Short mmCIF file of C-alpha atoms in Angstrom, two decimals:
data_model
loop_
_atom_site.label_atom_id
_atom_site.label_comp_id
_atom_site.label_asym_id
_atom_site.label_seq_id
_atom_site.Cartn_x
_atom_site.Cartn_y
_atom_site.Cartn_z
CA MET A 159 96.00 101.74 73.94
CA TYR A 160 99.03 99.76 75.10
CA PHE A 161 102.42 99.23 73.55
CA ALA A 162 104.90 96.64 74.78
CA ALA A 163 108.38 95.95 73.47
CA LEU A 164 111.59 94.18 74.41
CA LEU A 165 115.04 95.68 73.91
CA ALA A 166 117.86 93.15 74.24
CA ARG A 167 121.44 94.37 74.40
CA THR A 168 123.89 92.52 72.18
CA GLU A 169 127.54 92.98 71.15
CA ASP A 170 126.30 94.88 68.09
CA GLY A 171 123.89 97.18 69.97
CA TRP A 172 120.23 96.79 70.81
CA GLU A 173 117.72 94.42 69.20
CA ALA A 174 114.05 95.27 69.49
CA SER A 175 110.96 93.13 69.29
CA ASP A 176 107.37 93.88 70.00
CA THR A 177 105.71 91.53 72.40
CA GLU A 178 102.25 90.34 73.22
CA LEU A 179 101.40 90.29 76.91
CA ASP A 180 98.20 88.24 76.57
CA ASP A 181 99.81 85.16 78.15
CA VAL A 182 101.73 87.14 80.80
CA GLU A 183 99.97 87.03 84.17
CA THR A 184 102.79 87.63 86.66
CA LEU A 185 106.12 89.39 86.96
CA SER A 186 107.73 85.95 86.83
CA ASP A 187 106.13 85.32 83.41
CA LEU A 188 107.39 88.69 82.19
CA THR A 189 110.89 87.99 83.52
CA ASP A 190 110.95 84.61 81.76
CA LEU A 191 109.88 86.31 78.52
CA ALA A 192 112.76 88.78 78.88
CA ARG A 193 115.30 86.05 79.65
CA GLU A 194 114.23 84.16 76.51
CA ALA A 195 115.09 87.26 74.47
CA SER A 196 118.46 87.70 76.18
CA VAL A 197 121.68 87.19 74.25
CA ASP A 198 124.41 85.71 76.47
CA GLU A 199 122.46 86.73 79.61
CA ASP A 200 122.96 90.41 78.77
CA THR A 201 120.53 93.19 79.70
CA VAL A 202 116.96 93.04 78.46
CA LEU A 203 114.50 95.87 78.94
CA VAL A 204 110.76 95.34 78.79
CA PHE A 205 108.71 98.47 78.08
CA ILE A 206 105.01 98.74 78.71
CA GLU A 207 103.25 101.98 77.91
CA GLN A 208 99.63 103.03 78.15
CA GLU A 209 99.24 106.06 75.96
CA ASP A 210 99.31 109.33 77.95
CA ALA A 211 98.69 107.53 81.27
CA TRP A 212 101.77 105.63 82.48
CA PHE A 213 104.77 103.60 81.43
CA GLY A 214 106.81 100.90 83.05
CA VAL A 215 110.30 99.50 82.54
CA VAL A 216 111.46 96.10 83.72
CA ARG A 217 115.17 95.42 83.53
CA VAL A 218 116.49 91.87 83.58
CA ASP A 219 120.23 91.30 83.82
CA GLY A 220 121.01 87.59 83.50
CA GLU A 221 119.70 85.66 86.50
CA ASP A 222 119.47 88.74 88.76
CA ASP A 223 116.10 89.74 90.16
CA PRO A 224 114.20 92.07 87.83
CA ARG A 225 114.36 95.80 88.50
CA ILE A 226 111.16 97.77 87.98
CA PHE A 227 110.20 101.40 87.44
CA VAL A 228 106.61 102.62 87.00
CA SER A 229 106.00 106.27 86.07
CA ASP A 230 102.61 106.55 87.82
CA ALA A 231 101.69 103.77 90.22
CA THR A 232 98.11 104.97 90.70
CA ALA A 233 97.40 104.92 86.96
CA ALA A 234 99.19 101.57 86.56
CA ALA A 235 97.08 100.05 89.35
CA ARG A 236 94.00 100.55 87.16
CA SER A 237 95.56 98.47 84.39
CA SER A 238 95.88 94.70 84.21
CA TYR A 239 99.39 95.12 82.78
CA GLY A 240 100.27 97.61 85.49
CA GLU A 241 99.15 95.19 88.17
CA ILE A 242 101.82 92.76 86.90
CA LEU A 243 104.51 95.31 87.77
CA LEU A 244 103.05 96.47 91.09
CA THR A 245 104.27 93.57 93.18
CA ASP A 246 103.96 93.38 96.97
CA GLU A 247 107.71 93.98 97.21
CA LEU A 248 107.55 97.11 95.04
CA LEU A 249 104.64 98.44 97.10
CA GLY A 250 106.45 97.68 100.36
CA ARG A 251 103.93 95.06 101.47
CA GLU A 252 104.54 91.67 102.97
CA PRO A 253 103.76 89.00 100.35
CA GLY A 254 100.16 87.90 100.81
CA ALA A 255 99.40 90.87 103.11
CA GLU A 256 96.37 91.83 101.03
CA ASP A 257 94.81 88.39 101.54
CA THR A 258 95.63 88.40 105.27
CA ILE A 259 94.12 91.83 105.88
CA ALA A 260 90.98 90.98 103.90
CA ALA A 261 90.55 87.80 105.96
CA LEU A 262 90.98 89.71 109.23
CA GLU A 263 88.49 92.38 108.17
CA GLU A 264 86.00 89.66 107.36
CA LEU A 265 86.45 87.99 110.76
CA VAL A 266 85.98 91.16 112.79
CA GLY A 267 84.08 94.36 112.20
CA LEU A 268 87.11 96.45 113.23
CA ASP A 269 84.75 98.97 114.82
CA GLY A 270 85.80 98.38 118.43
CA THR A 271 82.84 96.14 119.23
CA GLU A 272 84.34 92.85 118.11
CA ASP A 273 84.87 91.75 121.73
CA GLY A 274 81.19 92.18 122.52
CA ASP A 275 81.67 95.68 123.97
CA PRO A 276 78.72 97.91 123.27
CA ASP A 277 79.19 100.83 120.95
CA THR A 278 79.33 103.83 123.32
CA THR A 279 79.65 106.54 120.68
CA PRO A 280 76.87 109.07 121.24
CA ASP A 281 74.55 109.70 118.32
CA ASN A 282 74.94 113.47 118.58
CA ASP A 283 78.75 113.55 118.71
CA THR A 284 79.88 117.02 117.65
CA ASP A 285 83.62 116.36 117.76
CA THR A 286 84.79 116.74 114.17
CA ASN A 287 88.10 115.05 114.93
CA THR A 288 86.42 111.65 115.30
CA ASP A 289 86.26 111.12 111.54
CA THR A 290 89.88 112.17 111.16
CA ASP A 291 90.93 109.70 113.86
CA ASP A 292 89.03 106.92 112.12
CA ASP A 293 90.74 107.75 108.83
CA ASP A 294 94.14 107.49 110.50
CA ASP A 295 93.25 104.04 111.83
CA ASP A 296 92.13 102.89 108.39
CA ASP A 297 95.37 103.97 106.70
CA GLY A 298 97.28 101.10 108.24
CA LEU A 299 94.68 98.59 107.09
CA ASP A 300 94.14 99.62 103.49
CA ALA A 301 95.94 96.94 101.52
CA ASP A 302 94.78 98.45 98.22
CA ALA A 303 96.54 101.78 98.76
CA VAL A 304 98.99 102.54 95.99
CA PRO A 305 101.25 105.58 96.21
CA ALA A 306 100.69 108.31 93.64
CA GLY A 307 103.47 109.12 91.22
CA PRO A 308 106.63 107.25 90.26
CA LEU A 309 107.50 104.01 92.01
CA GLY A 310 110.43 101.65 91.87
CA ASP A 311 114.07 101.84 90.87
CA THR A 312 114.63 105.37 89.56
CA ARG A 313 118.24 104.51 88.65
CA ILE A 314 117.17 101.58 86.48
CA LEU A 315 118.59 103.15 83.30
CA ALA A 316 121.29 105.43 84.75
CA ASP A 317 124.21 103.24 83.66
CA LEU A 318 122.69 102.96 80.17
CA GLY A 319 122.56 106.71 79.52
CA LEU A 320 119.34 107.95 81.13
CA PRO A 321 119.95 109.60 84.50
CA GLU A 322 117.41 109.39 87.30
CA ALA A 323 116.35 113.04 87.00
CA GLU A 324 115.57 112.67 83.29
CA LEU A 325 113.62 109.45 83.83
CA LEU A 326 111.45 111.15 86.43
CA MET A 327 110.63 114.00 84.01
CA LEU A 328 109.34 111.75 81.21
CA ARG A 329 105.60 111.91 80.57
CA THR A 330 104.37 111.25 77.03
CA ASP A 331 106.30 109.34 74.36
CA ALA A 332 108.50 108.00 77.13
CA MET A 333 109.54 104.93 75.14
CA VAL A 334 110.87 107.07 72.31
CA GLU A 335 112.83 109.28 74.71
CA ILE A 336 114.26 106.28 76.59
CA ALA A 337 115.23 104.50 73.37
CA ASP A 338 116.86 107.69 72.10
CA ALA A 339 118.93 108.01 75.30
CA LEU A 340 120.01 104.36 74.95
CA GLY A 341 120.92 104.77 71.28
CA ALA A 342 118.15 102.38 70.29
CA ALA A 343 115.59 104.74 68.75
CA GLU A 344 115.89 103.31 65.24
CA VAL A 345 115.50 99.67 66.30
CA LEU A 346 112.54 100.50 68.53
CA GLU A 347 110.88 102.38 65.68
CA THR A 348 110.96 99.21 63.54
CA VAL A 349 108.60 97.46 65.95
CA ARG A 350 106.41 100.41 66.88
#
């Protein structure tokens, strides 16, 4: 089960609204949604939480690029909403790298015989390090690899009252704990 909400900072404190992500397909869509909720281009936080699995926070300050934190990138990668947050930039990939690598893998077998060289590996190879060497070669080519654990800007909420160390310790009911640290627990509860 998912929960998504927007918290927009105003002169009078925080305003909360729940949000539907059905029409959100990209981080750009999510950023636009946050900017629409912004009052005088002030800070807007978008929370996405999958119960007991992962949570994500997107912070939009005016026209600045969005800042993102995901509590568990591996779990988020299995979610369509998580995939919105796990951009190439956040994962440290070149934009479009996944498509480029897939195209290259399709063009060549990547087994050392793509130049017409015969495969000279003996059938009864007893060297157990061969598999390990192959795994090392594959690591650089796996575009789908997502790091385990937290990913993104761990200081995303530090200036709002939630230090990096506390953010990294959050597991379940993260939204409630974050809202409490921001002084927005009551307004978040109205949309939960």
